[in-house]
PDB file of C-alpha atoms in Angstrom:
ATOM      1  CA  MET A   1     -28.337  38.874  -2.570  1.00 87.00           C
ATOM      2  CA  ARG A   2     -31.015  36.211  -2.789  1.00 94.00           C
ATOM      3  CA  PRO A   3     -30.407  33.273  -0.387  1.00 97.00           C
ATOM      4  CA  PHE A   4     -29.745  29.872  -1.941  1.00 97.00           C
ATOM      5  CA  THR A   5     -28.625  26.372  -0.984  1.00 98.00           C
ATOM      6  CA  SER A   6     -25.610  24.505  -2.343  1.00 98.00           C
ATOM      7  CA  ARG A   7     -24.589  20.874  -1.938  1.00 98.00           C
ATOM      8  CA  ILE A   8     -21.086  19.454  -1.782  1.00 98.00           C
ATOM      9  CA  TYR A   9     -20.585  15.715  -2.218  1.00 98.00           C
ATOM     10  CA  LEU A  10     -17.308  14.727  -0.564  1.00 98.00           C
ATOM     11  CA  LEU A  11     -16.330  11.358  -2.033  1.00 98.00           C
ATOM     12  CA  ARG A  12     -13.447   9.234  -0.852  1.00 98.00           C
ATOM     13  CA  HIS A  13     -11.571   7.413  -3.607  1.00 98.00           C
ATOM     14  CA  GLY A  14     -12.182   3.696  -4.055  1.00 98.00           C
ATOM     15  CA  GLU A  15     -10.063   0.682  -3.144  1.00 98.00           C
ATOM     16  CA  ILE A  16      -6.422   0.955  -4.239  1.00 98.00           C
ATOM     17  CA  VAL A  17      -4.250  -1.673  -5.897  1.00 97.00           C
ATOM     18  CA  GLU A  18      -1.929  -2.035  -2.902  1.00 95.00           C
ATOM     19  CA  GLN A  19      -3.665  -3.385   0.196  1.00 91.00           C
ATOM     20  CA  ASP A  20      -2.754  -2.754   3.838  1.00 95.00           C
ATOM     21  CA  VAL A  21      -0.378   0.107   3.087  1.00 97.00           C
ATOM     22  CA  LEU A  22      -0.219   3.622   4.494  1.00 97.00           C
ATOM     23  CA  ALA A  23      -1.317   5.452   1.365  1.00 96.00           C
ATOM     24  CA  GLY A  24      -0.679   9.126   1.940  1.00 97.00           C
ATOM     25  CA  GLY A  25       1.160  11.083  -0.732  1.00 97.00           C
ATOM     26  CA  THR A  26       2.195   7.899  -2.558  1.00 97.00           C
ATOM     27  CA  ASP A  27       0.530   7.967  -5.975  1.00 98.00           C
ATOM     28  CA  LEU A  28      -1.210   4.592  -6.013  1.00 97.00           C
ATOM     29  CA  LEU A  29      -3.778   3.542  -8.603  1.00 98.00           C
ATOM     30  CA  LEU A  30      -7.339   2.379  -8.064  1.00 98.00           C
ATOM     31  CA  SER A  31      -8.043  -1.321  -8.305  1.00 98.00           C
ATOM     32  CA  ASP A  32     -10.828  -2.500 -10.622  1.00 98.00           C
ATOM     33  CA  VAL A  33     -13.001  -2.841  -7.518  1.00 98.00           C
ATOM     34  CA  GLY A  34     -12.125   0.724  -6.511  1.00 98.00           C
ATOM     35  CA  PHE A  35     -13.109   2.133  -9.893  1.00 98.00           C
ATOM     36  CA  SER A  36     -16.388   0.214  -9.708  1.00 98.00           C
ATOM     37  CA  GLN A  37     -17.043   1.600  -6.218  1.00 98.00           C
ATOM     38  CA  LEU A  38     -16.761   5.169  -7.494  1.00 98.00           C
ATOM     39  CA  SER A  39     -18.903   4.447 -10.548  1.00 98.00           C
ATOM     40  CA  GLN A  40     -21.600   3.003  -8.327  1.00 98.00           C
ATOM     41  CA  ALA A  41     -21.407   5.900  -5.877  1.00 97.00           C
ATOM     42  CA  CYS A  42     -21.888   8.443  -8.678  1.00 97.00           C
ATOM     43  CA  LYS A  43     -24.468   6.449 -10.627  1.00 95.00           C
ATOM     44  CA  TYR A  44     -27.422   8.592  -9.586  1.00 93.00           C
ATOM     45  CA  LEU A  45     -25.562  11.849  -9.005  1.00 95.00           C
ATOM     46  CA  THR A  46     -27.127  14.413 -11.327  1.00 92.00           C
ATOM     47  CA  ASP A  47     -26.915  18.134 -12.032  1.00 94.00           C
ATOM     48  CA  VAL A  48     -23.310  18.421 -10.849  1.00 97.00           C
ATOM     49  CA  GLU A  49     -21.864  21.741 -12.014  1.00 97.00           C
ATOM     50  CA  LEU A  50     -18.219  21.263 -11.033  1.00 98.00           C
ATOM     51  CA  VAL A  51     -15.889  18.399 -10.122  1.00 98.00           C
ATOM     52  CA  GLN A  52     -12.901  19.044  -7.889  1.00 98.00           C
ATOM     53  CA  SER A  53     -10.315  16.354  -7.285  1.00 98.00           C
ATOM     54  CA  SER A  54      -7.026  15.624  -5.623  1.00 98.00           C
ATOM     55  CA  THR A  55      -4.223  15.368  -8.160  1.00 98.00           C
ATOM     56  CA  LEU A  56      -3.312  11.870  -6.946  1.00 98.00           C
ATOM     57  CA  LYS A  57      -4.276   9.211  -9.500  1.00 98.00           C
ATOM     58  CA  ARG A  58      -6.605   7.282  -7.198  1.00 98.00           C
ATOM     59  CA  CYS A  59      -8.860  10.349  -7.308  1.00 98.00           C
ATOM     60  CA  SER A  60      -7.972  12.194 -10.506  1.00 98.00           C
ATOM     61  CA  GLU A  61      -8.330   9.356 -13.026  1.00 98.00           C
ATOM     62  CA  PHE A  62     -11.973   8.708 -12.137  1.00 98.00           C
ATOM     63  CA  ALA A  63     -12.660  12.445 -11.786  1.00 98.00           C
ATOM     64  CA  THR A  64     -11.294  13.048 -15.275  1.00 98.00           C
ATOM     65  CA  GLN A  65     -13.447  10.307 -16.776  1.00 98.00           C
ATOM     66  CA  PHE A  66     -16.571  11.418 -14.891  1.00 98.00           C
ATOM     67  CA  SER A  67     -16.179  15.065 -15.891  1.00 98.00           C
ATOM     68  CA  HIS A  68     -15.519  14.102 -19.525  1.00 97.00           C
ATOM     69  CA  ASN A  69     -18.501  11.739 -19.727  1.00 96.00           C
ATOM     70  CA  HIS A  70     -20.868  14.317 -18.251  1.00 96.00           C
ATOM     71  CA  GLN A  71     -19.268  17.402 -19.824  1.00 97.00           C
ATOM     72  CA  ILE A  72     -18.645  18.992 -16.413  1.00 97.00           C
ATOM     73  CA  PRO A  73     -15.724  21.340 -15.649  1.00 98.00           C
ATOM     74  CA  LEU A  74     -12.900  19.699 -13.667  1.00 98.00           C
ATOM     75  CA  LEU A  75     -10.500  21.334 -11.226  1.00 98.00           C
ATOM     76  CA  LEU A  76      -7.495  19.271 -10.086  1.00 98.00           C
ATOM     77  CA  THR A  77      -5.819  20.640  -6.977  1.00 98.00           C
ATOM     78  CA  ASP A  78      -2.958  19.669  -4.680  1.00 98.00           C
ATOM     79  CA  ASP A  79      -4.797  21.340  -1.792  1.00 98.00           C
ATOM     80  CA  ILE A  80      -6.930  18.251  -1.175  1.00 98.00           C
ATOM     81  CA  ARG A  81      -4.197  15.650  -1.557  1.00 98.00           C
ATOM     82  CA  GLU A  82      -3.849  13.189   1.303  1.00 98.00           C
ATOM     83  CA  PHE A  83      -1.558  13.851   4.258  1.00 98.00           C
ATOM     84  CA  ASN A  84       2.110  13.198   3.395  1.00 98.00           C
ATOM     85  CA  PHE A  85       3.490  10.546   5.737  1.00 98.00           C
ATOM     86  CA  GLY A  86       7.077  11.049   4.600  1.00 98.00           C
ATOM     87  CA  ASP A  87       9.313   8.027   5.206  1.00 97.00           C
ATOM     88  CA  TRP A  88       6.301   5.947   6.268  1.00 98.00           C
ATOM     89  CA  ASP A  89       4.350   6.644   3.102  1.00 98.00           C
ATOM     90  CA  GLY A  90       3.464   3.656   0.942  1.00 97.00           C
ATOM     91  CA  ARG A  91       4.823   1.094   3.408  1.00 97.00           C
ATOM     92  CA  LYS A  92       2.920  -1.901   4.774  1.00 97.00           C
ATOM     93  CA  TYR A  93       1.160  -1.317   8.095  1.00 96.00           C
ATOM     94  CA  ASP A  94       2.617  -4.550   9.530  1.00 96.00           C
ATOM     95  CA  GLU A  95       6.105  -3.278   8.757  1.00 96.00           C
ATOM     96  CA  LEU A  96       5.394   0.142  10.274  1.00 96.00           C
ATOM     97  CA  TRP A  97       4.023  -1.305  13.511  1.00 95.00           C
ATOM     98  CA  GLU A  98       7.259  -3.261  13.942  1.00 94.00           C
ATOM     99  CA  LEU A  99       9.264  -0.011  14.023  1.00 89.00           C
ATOM    100  CA  THR A 100       9.737   0.842  17.673  1.00 85.00           C
ATOM    101  CA  HIS A 101      12.110   3.802  17.520  1.00 88.00           C
ATOM    102  CA  SER A 102      10.599   7.215  18.145  1.00 90.00           C
ATOM    103  CA  PRO A 103       8.665   8.726  16.527  1.00 94.00           C
ATOM    104  CA  SER A 104       6.660   5.616  15.708  1.00 95.00           C
ATOM    105  CA  ILE A 105       3.413   5.200  13.829  1.00 95.00           C
ATOM    106  CA  GLY A 106       1.732   4.537  17.169  1.00 94.00           C
ATOM    107  CA  ASP A 107       3.048   7.834  18.536  1.00 95.00           C
ATOM    108  CA  PHE A 108       1.558   9.638  15.557  1.00 95.00           C
ATOM    109  CA  TRP A 109      -1.908   8.069  15.770  1.00 94.00           C
ATOM    110  CA  GLN A 110      -2.101   8.876  19.482  1.00 93.00           C
ATOM    111  CA  SER A 111      -0.873  12.473  19.176  1.00 94.00           C
ATOM    112  CA  PRO A 112      -0.914  13.608  15.519  1.00 95.00           C
ATOM    113  CA  TRP A 113      -0.591  17.283  16.446  1.00 95.00           C
ATOM    114  CA  LEU A 114       2.549  16.618  18.483  1.00 95.00           C
ATOM    115  CA  VAL A 115       4.257  13.998  16.317  1.00 96.00           C
ATOM    116  CA  THR A 116       5.420  14.550  12.725  1.00 97.00           C
ATOM    117  CA  PRO A 117       6.286  11.549  10.527  1.00 97.00           C
ATOM    118  CA  PRO A 118       9.992  11.510   9.532  1.00 97.00           C
ATOM    119  CA  CYS A 119      10.404  13.769   6.465  1.00 97.00           C
ATOM    120  CA  GLY A 120       6.612  14.109   6.362  1.00 97.00           C
ATOM    121  CA  GLU A 121       3.971  16.786   6.702  1.00 97.00           C
ATOM    122  CA  ASN A 122       3.025  18.192  10.083  1.00 96.00           C
ATOM    123  CA  MET A 123      -0.613  18.256  11.095  1.00 97.00           C
ATOM    124  CA  ALA A 124      -0.760  22.034  11.458  1.00 96.00           C
ATOM    125  CA  ASP A 125       0.278  22.501   7.799  1.00 98.00           C
ATOM    126  CA  PHE A 126      -2.150  19.813   6.636  1.00 98.00           C
ATOM    127  CA  TYR A 127      -5.020  21.398   8.563  1.00 97.00           C
ATOM    128  CA  GLN A 128      -4.159  24.834   7.179  1.00 98.00           C
ATOM    129  CA  ARG A 129      -4.142  23.797   3.516  1.00 98.00           C
ATOM    130  CA  VAL A 130      -7.463  21.960   3.900  1.00 98.00           C
ATOM    131  CA  PHE A 131      -8.983  24.874   5.847  1.00 98.00           C
ATOM    132  CA  LEU A 132      -7.896  27.437   3.240  1.00 98.00           C
ATOM    133  CA  TRP A 133      -9.236  25.254   0.423  1.00 98.00           C
ATOM    134  CA  TRP A 134     -12.592  25.073   2.243  1.00 98.00           C
ATOM    135  CA  GLN A 135     -12.713  28.840   2.662  1.00 98.00           C
ATOM    136  CA  ARG A 136     -12.002  29.336  -1.049  1.00 98.00           C
ATOM    137  CA  LEU A 137     -14.702  26.824  -1.941  1.00 98.00           C
ATOM    138  CA  LEU A 138     -17.269  28.701   0.145  1.00 98.00           C
ATOM    139  CA  MET A 139     -16.237  31.994  -1.434  1.00 97.00           C
ATOM    140  CA  ASN A 140     -16.557  30.531  -4.929  1.00 96.00           C
ATOM    141  CA  ILE A 141     -20.030  29.194  -4.123  1.00 97.00           C
ATOM    142  CA  VAL A 142     -21.130  32.639  -2.985  1.00 96.00           C
ATOM    143  CA  ASN A 143     -19.612  34.390  -6.011  1.00 95.00           C
ATOM    144  CA  ASN A 144     -20.687  31.895  -8.662  1.00 95.00           C
ATOM    145  CA  HIS A 145     -23.935  30.576  -7.156  1.00 95.00           C
ATOM    146  CA  THR A 146     -22.766  26.998  -7.621  1.00 93.00           C
ATOM    147  CA  HIS A 147     -25.551  24.683  -6.474  1.00 96.00           C
ATOM    148  CA  LYS A 148     -23.970  21.240  -6.658  1.00 97.00           C
ATOM    149  CA  GLN A 149     -20.406  19.972  -6.916  1.00 98.00           C
ATOM    150  CA  LEU A 150     -18.527  16.725  -6.480  1.00 98.00           C
ATOM    151  CA  VAL A 151     -15.222  16.646  -4.579  1.00 98.00           C
ATOM    152  CA  ILE A 152     -13.143  13.464  -4.918  1.00 98.00           C
ATOM    153  CA  THR A 153     -10.495  13.292  -2.252  1.00 98.00           C
ATOM    154  CA  HIS A 154      -9.068  11.227   0.619  1.00 98.00           C
ATOM    155  CA  ALA A 155     -10.147  10.010   4.034  1.00 97.00           C
ATOM    156  CA  GLY A 156      -7.721  12.274   5.889  1.00 97.00           C
ATOM    157  CA  VAL A 157      -8.953  15.359   4.036  1.00 98.00           C
ATOM    158  CA  ILE A 158     -12.622  14.496   4.612  1.00 98.00           C
ATOM    159  CA  LYS A 159     -11.960  13.953   8.322  1.00 96.00           C
ATOM    160  CA  GLN A 160     -10.358  17.384   8.623  1.00 96.00           C
ATOM    161  CA  LEU A 161     -13.291  18.951   6.780  1.00 97.00           C
ATOM    162  CA  LEU A 162     -15.759  17.253   9.124  1.00 96.00           C
ATOM    163  CA  GLY A 163     -13.883  18.719  12.078  1.00 96.00           C
ATOM    164  CA  ILE A 164     -13.940  22.177  10.488  1.00 96.00           C
ATOM    165  CA  ILE A 165     -17.650  21.998   9.636  1.00 97.00           C
ATOM    166  CA  CYS A 166     -18.535  20.692  13.099  1.00 95.00           C
ATOM    167  CA  GLU A 167     -16.399  23.495  14.596  1.00 94.00           C
ATOM    168  CA  LEU A 168     -14.359  21.049  16.661  1.00 95.00           C
ATOM    169  CA  PRO A 169     -11.313  22.462  18.444  1.00 93.00           C
ATOM    170  CA  LYS A 170      -8.533  22.834  15.890  1.00 89.00           C
ATOM    171  CA  GLU A 171      -6.252  20.273  17.531  1.00 91.00           C
ATOM    172  CA  SER A 172      -8.903  17.586  17.931  1.00 89.00           C
ATOM    173  CA  ASN A 173      -7.872  14.135  16.730  1.00 86.00           C
ATOM    174  CA  GLN A 174     -10.175  13.905  13.717  1.00 83.00           C
ATOM    175  CA  GLN A 175      -8.071  11.037  12.369  1.00 81.00           C
ATOM    176  CA  ASN A 176      -9.530   8.797  15.070  1.00 85.00           C
ATOM    177  CA  MET A 177     -12.982  10.394  15.435  1.00 89.00           C
ATOM    178  CA  PHE A 178     -14.350   9.598  11.974  1.00 94.00           C
ATOM    179  CA  ALA A 179     -14.244   6.654   9.582  1.00 94.00           C
ATOM    180  CA  VAL A 180     -14.827   7.078   5.838  1.00 97.00           C
ATOM    181  CA  GLY A 181     -14.914   3.929   3.733  1.00 97.00           C
ATOM    182  CA  TYR A 182     -13.685   3.485   0.174  1.00 98.00           C
ATOM    183  CA  GLY A 183     -16.096   5.047  -2.316  1.00 98.00           C
ATOM    184  CA  LYS A 184     -18.297   6.591   0.384  1.00 98.00           C
ATOM    185  CA  PHE A 185     -19.984   9.998   0.306  1.00 96.00           C
ATOM    186  CA  VAL A 186     -20.338  12.680   2.923  1.00 97.00           C
ATOM    187  CA  CYS A 187     -22.936  15.221   1.834  1.00 98.00           C
ATOM    188  CA  VAL A 188     -22.634  18.817   3.033  1.00 98.00           C
ATOM    189  CA  GLU A 189     -25.522  21.232   2.487  1.00 98.00           C
ATOM    190  CA  ILE A 190     -24.571  24.908   2.580  1.00 98.00           C
ATOM    191  CA  TYR A 191     -27.155  27.645   3.039  1.00 98.00           C
ATOM    192  CA  ILE A 192     -25.993  31.031   1.744  1.00 98.00           C
ATOM    193  CA  ASP A 193     -27.961  33.799   3.448  1.00 97.00           C
ATOM    194  CA  ASN A 194     -28.852  37.215   2.053  1.00 96.00           C
ATOM    195  CA  MET A 195     -25.606  38.647   3.452  1.00 95.00           C
ATOM    196  CA  GLY A 196     -23.508  36.064   1.606  1.00 95.00           C
ATOM    197  CA  LYS A 197     -22.634  34.144   4.781  1.00 96.00           C
ATOM    198  CA  ALA A 198     -22.302  30.364   4.435  1.00 97.00           C
ATOM    199  CA  TRP A 199     -23.994  28.020   6.914  1.00 98.00           C
ATOM    200  CA  PRO A 200     -22.849  24.433   6.297  1.00 98.00           C
ATOM    201  CA  LYS A 201     -24.438  21.322   7.776  1.00 97.00           C
ATOM    202  CA  ILE A 202     -23.780  17.621   7.282  1.00 97.00           C
ATOM    203  CA  VAL A 203     -26.658  15.674   5.742  1.00 97.00           C
ATOM    204  CA  PHE A 204     -27.097  12.011   6.607  1.00 92.00           C
TER     205      PHE A 204
END
């Protein structure tokens, strides 16, 4: 096959209506500021061939509007939803930090691979669903020669993807290694060689 280059724009959703909460699987809406942040981020993004988005409303509502306005195919997927924090999900951080019984939110941030939030997702399962989604994305790029796509998702997902792309040890604490602001892009350029192998790199 002929080598080609593809670009993936990983975009974190904008500011949400509820401030200072642990927004994992809780389906919170964007604030007006958050919607504006995404509009501004995508203002000069052209030639996008596909939009993929988390099914949570803080991602999917803007993704739906963007794809409709630009007549671009849209794929909504649960695979790039945020980490599910179980009983902690949607609660104020101040309230969570006051909980001292184990496991606590502090225990989780220090050792996310060893501590699972009550009734929540474990880090191994989260990593696996993000990793498998990434592998499918690479395969689809190779098969369909997709050159540019927008992925609207969450900070936790983007952090896992950065760890995967950088080939960090699987159980590294990506949650504390990277910071991704509201409405911010991470651009990944992927070179597909003549054997169909993908070589991703992060573009600053």
